Coordinates of C-alpha atoms and ligand atoms in Angstrom, one line a residue:
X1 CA 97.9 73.4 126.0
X2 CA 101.5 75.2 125.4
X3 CA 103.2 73.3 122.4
X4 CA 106.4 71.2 123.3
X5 CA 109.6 72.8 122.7
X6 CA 111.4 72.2 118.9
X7 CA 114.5 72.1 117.4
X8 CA 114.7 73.0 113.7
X9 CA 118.0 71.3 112.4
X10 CA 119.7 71.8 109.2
X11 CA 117.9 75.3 107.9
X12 CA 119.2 78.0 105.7
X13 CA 118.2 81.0 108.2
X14 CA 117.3 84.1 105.7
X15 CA 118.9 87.3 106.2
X16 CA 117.1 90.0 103.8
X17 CA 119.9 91.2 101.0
X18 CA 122.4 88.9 102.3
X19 CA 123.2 84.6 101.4
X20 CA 121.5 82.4 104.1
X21 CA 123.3 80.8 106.9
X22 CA 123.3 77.1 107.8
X23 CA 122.2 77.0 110.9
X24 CA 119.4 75.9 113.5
X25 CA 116.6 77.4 115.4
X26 CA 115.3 76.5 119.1
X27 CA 112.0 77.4 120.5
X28 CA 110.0 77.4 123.5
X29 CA 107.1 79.0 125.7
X30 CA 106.7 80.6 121.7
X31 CA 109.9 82.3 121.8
X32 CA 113.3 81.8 120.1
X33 CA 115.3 81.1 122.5
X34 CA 118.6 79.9 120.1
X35 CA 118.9 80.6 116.9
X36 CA 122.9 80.4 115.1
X37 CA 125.2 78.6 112.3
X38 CA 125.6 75.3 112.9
X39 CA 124.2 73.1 115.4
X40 CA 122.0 74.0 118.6
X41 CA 124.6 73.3 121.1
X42 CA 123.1 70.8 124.1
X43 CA 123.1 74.0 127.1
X44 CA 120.4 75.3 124.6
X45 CA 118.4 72.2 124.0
X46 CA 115.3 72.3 126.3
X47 CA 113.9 68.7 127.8
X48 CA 111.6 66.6 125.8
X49 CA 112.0 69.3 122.8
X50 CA 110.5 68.2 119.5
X51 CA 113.8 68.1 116.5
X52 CA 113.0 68.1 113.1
X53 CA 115.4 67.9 110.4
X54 CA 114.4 71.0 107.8
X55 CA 117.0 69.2 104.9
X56 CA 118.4 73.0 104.1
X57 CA 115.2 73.9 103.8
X58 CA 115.0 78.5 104.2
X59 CA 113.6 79.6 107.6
X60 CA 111.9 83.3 107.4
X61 CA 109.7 85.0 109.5
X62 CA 105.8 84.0 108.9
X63 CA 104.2 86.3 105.9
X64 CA 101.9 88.9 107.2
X65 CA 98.6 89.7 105.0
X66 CA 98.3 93.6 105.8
X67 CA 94.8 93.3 104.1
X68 CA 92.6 90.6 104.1
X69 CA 88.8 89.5 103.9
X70 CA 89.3 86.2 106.1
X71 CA 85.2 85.4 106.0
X72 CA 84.6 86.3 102.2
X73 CA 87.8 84.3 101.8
X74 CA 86.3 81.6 103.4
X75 CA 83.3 81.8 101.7
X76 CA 84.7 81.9 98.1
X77 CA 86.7 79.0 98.9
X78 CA 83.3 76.6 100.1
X79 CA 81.5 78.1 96.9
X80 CA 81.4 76.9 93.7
X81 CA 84.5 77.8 91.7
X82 CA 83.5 80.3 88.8
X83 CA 87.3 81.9 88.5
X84 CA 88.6 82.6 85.7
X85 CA 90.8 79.6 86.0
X86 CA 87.8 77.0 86.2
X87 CA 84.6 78.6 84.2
X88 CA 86.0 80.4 80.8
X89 CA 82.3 80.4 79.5
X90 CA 78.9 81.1 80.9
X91 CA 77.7 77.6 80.2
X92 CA 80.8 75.9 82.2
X93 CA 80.0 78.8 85.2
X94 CA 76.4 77.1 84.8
X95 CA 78.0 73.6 84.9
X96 CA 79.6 74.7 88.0
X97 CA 76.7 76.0 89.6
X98 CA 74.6 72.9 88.8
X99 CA 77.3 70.6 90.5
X100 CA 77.3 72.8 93.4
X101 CA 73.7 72.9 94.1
X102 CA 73.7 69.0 93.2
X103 CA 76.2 68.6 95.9
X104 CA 74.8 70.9 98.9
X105 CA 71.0 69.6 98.5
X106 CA 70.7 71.4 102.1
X107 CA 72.1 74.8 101.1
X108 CA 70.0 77.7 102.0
X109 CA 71.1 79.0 98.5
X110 CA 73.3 78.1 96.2
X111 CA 76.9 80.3 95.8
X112 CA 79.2 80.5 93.5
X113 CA 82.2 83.0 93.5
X114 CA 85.2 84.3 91.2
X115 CA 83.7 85.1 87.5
X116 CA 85.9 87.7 85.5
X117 CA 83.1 89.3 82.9
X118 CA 85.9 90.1 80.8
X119 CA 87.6 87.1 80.9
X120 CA 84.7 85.1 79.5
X121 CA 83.9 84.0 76.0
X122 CA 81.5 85.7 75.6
X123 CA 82.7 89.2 77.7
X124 CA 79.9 90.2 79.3
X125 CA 78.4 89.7 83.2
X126 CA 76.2 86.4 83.1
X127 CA 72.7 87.6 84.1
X128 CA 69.6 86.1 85.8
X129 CA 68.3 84.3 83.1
X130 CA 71.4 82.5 82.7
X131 CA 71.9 81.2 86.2
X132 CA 67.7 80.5 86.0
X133 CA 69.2 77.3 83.2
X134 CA 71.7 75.5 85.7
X135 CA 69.4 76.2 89.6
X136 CA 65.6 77.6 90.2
X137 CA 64.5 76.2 92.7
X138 CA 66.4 77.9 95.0
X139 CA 68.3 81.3 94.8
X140 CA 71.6 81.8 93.4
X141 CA 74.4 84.2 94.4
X142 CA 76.9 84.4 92.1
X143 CA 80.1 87.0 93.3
X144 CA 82.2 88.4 91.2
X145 CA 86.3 87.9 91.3
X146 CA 87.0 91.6 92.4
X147 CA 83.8 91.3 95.2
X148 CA 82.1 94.4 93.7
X149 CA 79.5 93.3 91.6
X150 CA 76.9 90.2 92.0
X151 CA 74.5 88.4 89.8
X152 CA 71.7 87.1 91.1
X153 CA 68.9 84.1 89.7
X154 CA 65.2 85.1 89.8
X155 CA 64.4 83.4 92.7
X156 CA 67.6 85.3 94.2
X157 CA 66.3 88.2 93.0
X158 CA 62.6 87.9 94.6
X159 CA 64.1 86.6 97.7
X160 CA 66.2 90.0 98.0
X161 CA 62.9 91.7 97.4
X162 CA 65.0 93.3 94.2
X163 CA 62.1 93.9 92.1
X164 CA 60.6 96.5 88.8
X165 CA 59.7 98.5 91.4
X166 CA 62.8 98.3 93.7
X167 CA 64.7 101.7 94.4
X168 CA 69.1 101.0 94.4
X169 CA 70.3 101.6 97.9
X170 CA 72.4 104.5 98.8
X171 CA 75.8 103.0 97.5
X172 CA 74.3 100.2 95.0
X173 CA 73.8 99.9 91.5
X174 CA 70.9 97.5 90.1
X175 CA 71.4 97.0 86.6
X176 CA 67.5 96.6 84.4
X177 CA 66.9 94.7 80.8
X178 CA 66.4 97.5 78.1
X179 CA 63.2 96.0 77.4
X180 CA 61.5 95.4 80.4
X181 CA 63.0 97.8 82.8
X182 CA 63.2 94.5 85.3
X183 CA 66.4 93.8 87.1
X184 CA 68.9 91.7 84.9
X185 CA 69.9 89.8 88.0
X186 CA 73.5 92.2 87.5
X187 CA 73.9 94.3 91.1
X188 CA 76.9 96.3 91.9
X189 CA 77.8 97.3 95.4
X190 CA 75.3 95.6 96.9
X191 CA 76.9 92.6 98.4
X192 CA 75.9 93.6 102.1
X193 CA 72.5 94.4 101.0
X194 CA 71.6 91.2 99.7
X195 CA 73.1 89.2 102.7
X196 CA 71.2 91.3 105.0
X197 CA 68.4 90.6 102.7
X198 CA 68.9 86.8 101.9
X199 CA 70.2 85.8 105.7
X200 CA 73.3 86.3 107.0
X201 CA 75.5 83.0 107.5
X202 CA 74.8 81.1 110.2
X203 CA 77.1 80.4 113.6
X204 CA 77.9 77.4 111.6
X205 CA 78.6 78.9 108.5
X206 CA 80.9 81.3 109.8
X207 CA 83.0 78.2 112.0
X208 CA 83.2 76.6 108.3
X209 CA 84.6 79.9 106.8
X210 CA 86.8 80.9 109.3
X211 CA 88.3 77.2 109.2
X212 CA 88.3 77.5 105.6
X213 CA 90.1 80.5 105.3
X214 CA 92.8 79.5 108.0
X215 CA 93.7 76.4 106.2
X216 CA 94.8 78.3 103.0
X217 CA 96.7 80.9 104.9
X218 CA 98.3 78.5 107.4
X219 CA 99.4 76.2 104.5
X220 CA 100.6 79.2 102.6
X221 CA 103.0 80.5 105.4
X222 CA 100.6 83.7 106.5
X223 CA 101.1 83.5 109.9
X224 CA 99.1 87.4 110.7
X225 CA 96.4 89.0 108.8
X226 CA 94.4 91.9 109.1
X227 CA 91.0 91.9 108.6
X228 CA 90.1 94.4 106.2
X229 CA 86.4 94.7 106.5
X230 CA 84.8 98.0 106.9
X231 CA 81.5 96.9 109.1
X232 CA 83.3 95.2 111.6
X233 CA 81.5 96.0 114.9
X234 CA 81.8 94.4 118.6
X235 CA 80.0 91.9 118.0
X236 CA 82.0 90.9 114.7
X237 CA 85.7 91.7 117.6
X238 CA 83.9 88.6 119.9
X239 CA 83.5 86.3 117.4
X240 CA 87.0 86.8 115.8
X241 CA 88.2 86.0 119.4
X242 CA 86.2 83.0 120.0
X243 CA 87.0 81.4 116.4
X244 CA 90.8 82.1 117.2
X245 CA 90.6 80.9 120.7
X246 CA 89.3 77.3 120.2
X247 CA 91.5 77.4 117.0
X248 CA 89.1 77.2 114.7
X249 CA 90.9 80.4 112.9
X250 CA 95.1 79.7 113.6
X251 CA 96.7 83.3 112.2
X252 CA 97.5 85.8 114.6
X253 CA 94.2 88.4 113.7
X254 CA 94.0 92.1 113.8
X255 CA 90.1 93.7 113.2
X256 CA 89.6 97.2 110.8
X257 CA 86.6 98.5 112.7
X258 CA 83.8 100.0 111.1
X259 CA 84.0 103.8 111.1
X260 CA 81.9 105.7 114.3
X261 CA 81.4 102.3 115.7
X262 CA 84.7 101.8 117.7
X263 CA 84.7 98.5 119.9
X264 CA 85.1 99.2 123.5
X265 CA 88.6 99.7 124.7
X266 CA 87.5 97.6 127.8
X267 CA 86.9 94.7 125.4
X268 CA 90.0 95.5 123.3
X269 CA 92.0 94.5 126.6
X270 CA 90.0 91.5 127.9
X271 CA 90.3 89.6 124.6
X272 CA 93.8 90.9 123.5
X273 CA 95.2 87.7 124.0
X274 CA 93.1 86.6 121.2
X275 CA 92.7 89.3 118.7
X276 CA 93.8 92.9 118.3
X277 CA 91.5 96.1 117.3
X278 CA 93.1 97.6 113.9
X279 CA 92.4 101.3 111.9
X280 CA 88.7 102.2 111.2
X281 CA 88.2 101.3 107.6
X282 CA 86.6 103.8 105.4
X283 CA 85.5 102.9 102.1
X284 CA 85.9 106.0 99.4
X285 CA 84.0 105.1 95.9
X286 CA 82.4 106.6 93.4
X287 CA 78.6 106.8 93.6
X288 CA 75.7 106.7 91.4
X289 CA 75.6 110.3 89.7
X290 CA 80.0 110.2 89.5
X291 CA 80.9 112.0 92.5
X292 CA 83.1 110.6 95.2
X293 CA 81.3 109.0 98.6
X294 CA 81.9 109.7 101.2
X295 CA 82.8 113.6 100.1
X296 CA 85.4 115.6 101.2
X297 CA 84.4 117.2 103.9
X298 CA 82.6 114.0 105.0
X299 CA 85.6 112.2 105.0
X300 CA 87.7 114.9 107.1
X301 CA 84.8 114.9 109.8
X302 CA 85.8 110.4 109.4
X303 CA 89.4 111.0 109.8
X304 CA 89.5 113.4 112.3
X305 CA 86.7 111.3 114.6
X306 CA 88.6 107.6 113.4
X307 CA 92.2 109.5 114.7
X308 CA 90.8 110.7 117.7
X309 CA 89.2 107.6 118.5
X310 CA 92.6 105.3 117.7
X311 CA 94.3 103.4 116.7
X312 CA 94.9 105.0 113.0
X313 CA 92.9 105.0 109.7
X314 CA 93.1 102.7 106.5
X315 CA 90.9 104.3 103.9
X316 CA 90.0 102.4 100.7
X317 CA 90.7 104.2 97.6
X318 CA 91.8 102.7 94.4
X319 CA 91.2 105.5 91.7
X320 CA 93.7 108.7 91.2
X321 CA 91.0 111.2 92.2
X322 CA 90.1 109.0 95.7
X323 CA 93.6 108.5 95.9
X324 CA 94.4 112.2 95.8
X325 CA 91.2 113.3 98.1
X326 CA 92.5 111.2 100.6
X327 CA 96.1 112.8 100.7
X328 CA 94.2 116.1 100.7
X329 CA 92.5 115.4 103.8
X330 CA 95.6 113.3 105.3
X331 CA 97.8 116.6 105.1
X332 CA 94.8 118.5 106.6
X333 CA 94.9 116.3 109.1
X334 CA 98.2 116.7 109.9
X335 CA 98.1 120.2 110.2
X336 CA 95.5 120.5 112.4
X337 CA 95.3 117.8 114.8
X338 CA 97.1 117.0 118.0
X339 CA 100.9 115.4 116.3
X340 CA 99.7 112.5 119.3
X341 CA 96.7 111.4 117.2
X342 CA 99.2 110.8 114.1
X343 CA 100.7 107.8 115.7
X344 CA 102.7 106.3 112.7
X345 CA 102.5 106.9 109.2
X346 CA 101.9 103.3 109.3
X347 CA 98.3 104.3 111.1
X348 CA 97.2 106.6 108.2
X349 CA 97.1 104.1 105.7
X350 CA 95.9 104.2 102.0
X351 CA 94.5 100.7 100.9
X352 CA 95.1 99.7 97.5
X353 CA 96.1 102.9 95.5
X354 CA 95.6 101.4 92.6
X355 CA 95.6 104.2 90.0
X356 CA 98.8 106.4 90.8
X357 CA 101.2 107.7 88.4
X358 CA 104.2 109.8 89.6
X359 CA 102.2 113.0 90.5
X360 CA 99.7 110.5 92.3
X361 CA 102.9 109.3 94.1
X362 CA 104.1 112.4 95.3
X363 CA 100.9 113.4 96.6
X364 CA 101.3 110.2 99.0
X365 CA 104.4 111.2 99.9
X366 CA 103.6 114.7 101.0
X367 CA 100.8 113.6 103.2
X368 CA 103.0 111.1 105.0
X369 CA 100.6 107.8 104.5
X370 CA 101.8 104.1 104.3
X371 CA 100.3 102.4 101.2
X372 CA 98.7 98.9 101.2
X373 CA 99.8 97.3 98.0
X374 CA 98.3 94.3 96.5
X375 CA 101.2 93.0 93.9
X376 CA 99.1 89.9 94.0
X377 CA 96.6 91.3 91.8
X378 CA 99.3 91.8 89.1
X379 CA 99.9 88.0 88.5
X380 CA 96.4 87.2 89.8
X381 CA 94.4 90.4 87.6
X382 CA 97.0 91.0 85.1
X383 CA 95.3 89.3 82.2
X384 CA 92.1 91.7 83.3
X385 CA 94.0 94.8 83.3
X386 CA 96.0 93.9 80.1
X387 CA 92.1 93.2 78.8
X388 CA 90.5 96.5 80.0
X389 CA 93.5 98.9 79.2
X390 CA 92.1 97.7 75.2
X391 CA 88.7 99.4 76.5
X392 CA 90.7 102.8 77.7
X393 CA 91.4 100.9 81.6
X394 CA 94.2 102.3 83.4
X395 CA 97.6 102.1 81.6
X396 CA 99.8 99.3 83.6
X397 CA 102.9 101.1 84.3
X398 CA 100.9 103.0 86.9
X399 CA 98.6 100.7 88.0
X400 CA 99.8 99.4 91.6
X401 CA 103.4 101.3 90.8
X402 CA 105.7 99.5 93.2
X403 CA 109.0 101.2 91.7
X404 CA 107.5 104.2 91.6
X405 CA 106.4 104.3 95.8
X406 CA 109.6 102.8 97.0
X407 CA 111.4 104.9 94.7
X408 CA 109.8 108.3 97.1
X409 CA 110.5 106.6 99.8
X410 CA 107.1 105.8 100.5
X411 CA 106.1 103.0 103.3
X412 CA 104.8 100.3 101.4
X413 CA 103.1 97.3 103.0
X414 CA 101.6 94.1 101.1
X415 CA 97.9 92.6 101.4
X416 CA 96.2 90.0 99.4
X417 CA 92.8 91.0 99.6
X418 CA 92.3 87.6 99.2
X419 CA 89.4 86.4 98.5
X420 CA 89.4 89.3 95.2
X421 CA 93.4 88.7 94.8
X422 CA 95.5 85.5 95.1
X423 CA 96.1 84.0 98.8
X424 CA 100.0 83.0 98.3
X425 CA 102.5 85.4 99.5
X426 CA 104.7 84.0 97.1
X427 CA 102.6 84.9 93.8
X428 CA 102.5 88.6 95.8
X429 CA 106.1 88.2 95.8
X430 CA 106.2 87.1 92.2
X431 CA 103.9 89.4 90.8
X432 CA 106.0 92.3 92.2
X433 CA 109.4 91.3 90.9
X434 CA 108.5 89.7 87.5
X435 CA 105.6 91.8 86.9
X436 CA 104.2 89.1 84.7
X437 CA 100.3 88.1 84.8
X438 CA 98.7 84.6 85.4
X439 CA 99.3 83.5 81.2
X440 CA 102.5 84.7 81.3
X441 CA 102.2 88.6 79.6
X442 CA 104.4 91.3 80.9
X443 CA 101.9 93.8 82.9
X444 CA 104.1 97.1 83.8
X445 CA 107.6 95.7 83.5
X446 CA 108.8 99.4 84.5
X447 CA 107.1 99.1 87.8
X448 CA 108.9 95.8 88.9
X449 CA 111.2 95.6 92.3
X450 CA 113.8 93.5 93.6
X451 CA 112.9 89.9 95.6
X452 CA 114.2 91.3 98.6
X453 CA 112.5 94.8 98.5
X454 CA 109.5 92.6 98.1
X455 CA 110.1 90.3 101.1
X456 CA 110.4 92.5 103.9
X457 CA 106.8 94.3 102.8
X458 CA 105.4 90.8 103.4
X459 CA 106.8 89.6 106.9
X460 CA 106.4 91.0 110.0
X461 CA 109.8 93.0 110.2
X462 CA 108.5 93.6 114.3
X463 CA 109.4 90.2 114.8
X464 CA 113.2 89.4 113.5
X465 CA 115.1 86.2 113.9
X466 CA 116.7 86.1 117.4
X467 CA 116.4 84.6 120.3
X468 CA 113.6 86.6 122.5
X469 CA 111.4 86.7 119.4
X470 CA 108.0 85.5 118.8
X471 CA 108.2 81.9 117.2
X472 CA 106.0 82.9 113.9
X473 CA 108.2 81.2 111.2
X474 CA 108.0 79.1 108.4
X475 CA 110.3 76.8 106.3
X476 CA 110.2 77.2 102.7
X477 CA 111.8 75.1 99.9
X478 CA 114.2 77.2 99.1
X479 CA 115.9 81.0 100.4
X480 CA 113.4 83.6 97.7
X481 CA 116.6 85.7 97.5
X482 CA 118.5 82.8 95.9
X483 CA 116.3 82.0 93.0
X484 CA 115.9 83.5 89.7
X485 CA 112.5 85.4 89.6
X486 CA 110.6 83.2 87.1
X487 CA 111.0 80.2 89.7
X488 CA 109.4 82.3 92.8
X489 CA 106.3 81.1 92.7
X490 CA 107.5 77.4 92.7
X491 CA 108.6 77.6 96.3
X492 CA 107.1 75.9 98.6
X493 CA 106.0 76.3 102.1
X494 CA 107.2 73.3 104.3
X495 CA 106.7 74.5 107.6
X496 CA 104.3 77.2 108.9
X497 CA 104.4 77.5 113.3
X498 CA 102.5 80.3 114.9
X499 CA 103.4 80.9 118.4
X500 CA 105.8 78.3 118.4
X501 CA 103.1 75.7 117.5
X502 CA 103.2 73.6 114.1
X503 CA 100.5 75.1 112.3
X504 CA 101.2 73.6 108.8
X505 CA 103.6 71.2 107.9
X506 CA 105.0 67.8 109.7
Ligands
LIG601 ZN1 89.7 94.8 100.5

């Protein structure tokens, strides 16, 4: 069913580095079709259009989420909450577990997500005989804030099949009791392994996730994500389509594919209406015995095949070496293959690059790659970075250096990797300009940028306010540009419409 036409009265229509204009927007068939100071005049009122008065509230372009985990995000947010934020101690992450079981007496097993191993009282990972005191009878998952490690209760652990005896799979990490040599219930990099292992989610589970997960986007102003995964297959494209079609999922959605398993261009076209096919998504970590995977030469033969196979490349890299293997084999690239392949630099794009001081920079910039930053993690991870730099963790004025990229004149888009970093574009927003971490402690102040340089790496700059645009918008409290930084993340988001359809809001 097409949404009736609107009439936003009375908004303060953003312009990026310049005061907001008092004005009105009009909308139909998803389109601006009148958009000016003042009032709509009547020629541009369409019949039986919707008005609502906005009250001076700021009218932007939706927020885009360049990097995303839309199901995990889901999933975290229909677990039991073990953040930071609600569990300091591994008795209260054990209160929340109990609760959660006590509540979901049908639950295949029981999940909890978000635990910060340094942020706990007592600083280390819980382990299996710790989640054994709040749930037995069933197995637990329990996933760490940053997604990379899990801990598992015994009956988790036998239902994986993660025993003495077990061997780590090819990218994982099980860690053993000193004494014993049997798992601790600790795995790293094994998240796909144990899902495969314990059942993946149901048709149902998924709907709930995917509902889930549009609900706190939608309510925060994201009106497009990406879907960052790096297994997404054809099957994964279909779903995505079917979940967006019957609204079950309301963003506009574009899929990473998983590398050397391109979806079908045939049924890129027949579902385009519904969801678009994004970069193959290659993950770069370190392995087992230290060395990077996949390895360099590995990872040319990816890019090359991914570029040839379209459209573009996003690789995952957060530490200075991945960082600089990947520009190495970008600038290869770009030497040697057809320029047509290249598309954009926004189609060779680094995820993350997390660990780049000014050398690390320029390396970027030579090889002509967009970076996908997550400022959210400063406000969201501060207090863990400020916590590990103690330990000898990455020193913050070069840990996600915003001034530093723009300053080169690199392309610079913003993701959340939400569920491992905060969902709000505006504590993105906030964490970039105020550099300042969840209790309040400067993380990198060197590294801050303006509000404005900020903003237009989180909306979709494709679509602009006026007329013959696409109608993703939202309302806001109050014009970003026009508060002092401290106050960002107190704006809030009135009005979120995605293809000229109320999404969020009245
Ligand atoms: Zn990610």
């Amino acid at each position: 069913m097409k949404p009736a036409p609107l009439v936003l009265d009375h908004v303060q229509i953003t312009r990026p580095g310049r005061p907001a204009l008092p004005g009105a927007v009009v909308m139909a068939n998803g389109q601006i079709t009148w958009i000016g100071r003042g009032e709509a005049p009547a020629s541009a009122l369409p019949p039986r259009a919707v008005r609502i008065d906005c009250e001076g509230g700021a009218l932007m372009p939706g927020f885009v989420d360049a990097h995303c985990h839309p199901l995990a995000l889901g999933a975290a947010l229909t677990a039991a909450d073990c953040r930071p934020a609600a569990a300091r101690s591994i008795p209260e992450i054990q209160r929340q577990l109990a609760l959660w079981a006590a509540a979901s007496p049908n639950a295949r097993h029981v999940r909890g997500f978000g635990y910060d191993e340094l942020l706990l009282h007592e600083r280390r990972h819980p382990n299996r005989h710790d989640l054994d005191v709040a749930v037995r009878d069933r197995p637990v998952v329990l996933t760490h804030g940053s997604g990379h490690a899990l801990v598992l209760n015994t009956a988790g652990l036998r239902a994986a099949g993660i025993t003495e005896s077990a061997d780590e799979p090819a990218r994982g990490f099980i860690d053993r009791e000193a004494e014993t040599g049997a798992p601790s219930g600790l795995l790293l990099e094994m998240g796909s392994h144990v899902s495969r292992r314990l059942g993946r989610p149901t048709d149902g589970e998924v709907r709930r996730y995917a509902s889930a997960a549009s609900e706190a986007l939608t309510l925060l102003g994201v009106t497009s994500v990406v879907d960052a995964g790096p297994s997404n297959d054809v099957s994964r494209f279909e779903l995505w389509a079917e979940l967006r079609k019957d609204q079950t999922f309301q963003p506009r959605l574009t899929v990473m594919q998983a590398p050397g398993s391109q979806i079908p261009e045939a049924e890129i076209f027949r579902l385009a209406a519904w969801v678009d096919a994004g970069p193959a998504k290659i993950v770069l970590i370190r392995g087992e015995n230290g060395g990077l995977i996949p390895t360099p030469a590995e990872l040319d033969e990816m890019v090359a095949s991914a570029l040839a196979a379209g459209p573009g490349v996003a690789v995952h890299a957060v530490e200075a070496e991945s960082i600089l293997m990947v520009c190495r084999v970008f600038e290869e690239a770009r030497s040697r293959l057809d320029p047509r392949l290249l598309l954009t630099p926004a189609h060779r794009r680094i995820e993350h690059a997390a660990e780049a001081t000014p050398e690390v920079c320029a390396a970027i910039k030579r090889c002509g790659a967009t970076v996908v930053s997550q400022p959210g993690f400063i406000y969201g991870r501060g207090d863990r970075y400020l916590a590990a730099v103690d330990a000898g963790g990455w020193p913050v004025d070069h840990l996600y250096p915003l001034r530093t990229l723009l300053d080169q004149g690199i392309p610079v888009m913003f993701g959340s990797d939400a569920p491992y970093g905060p969902v709000s574009p505006l504590e993105a927003i906030y964490g970039a300009v105020t550099r300042t971490s969840a209790s309040g402690r400067p993380v990198g102040r060197s590294q801050a940028i303006g509000t404005t340089e900020a903003l237009v790496r989180s909306v979709n700059n494709s679509s602009p306010l006026r007329a013959g645009s696409p109608c993703d918008l939202v309302v806001l409290s109050e014009d970003p540009q026009s508060v002092q930084p401290e106050r960002l993340r107190d704006i809030t988001v009135r009005l979120t419409i995605i293809a000229g359809e109320i999404v969020w809001g009245q």
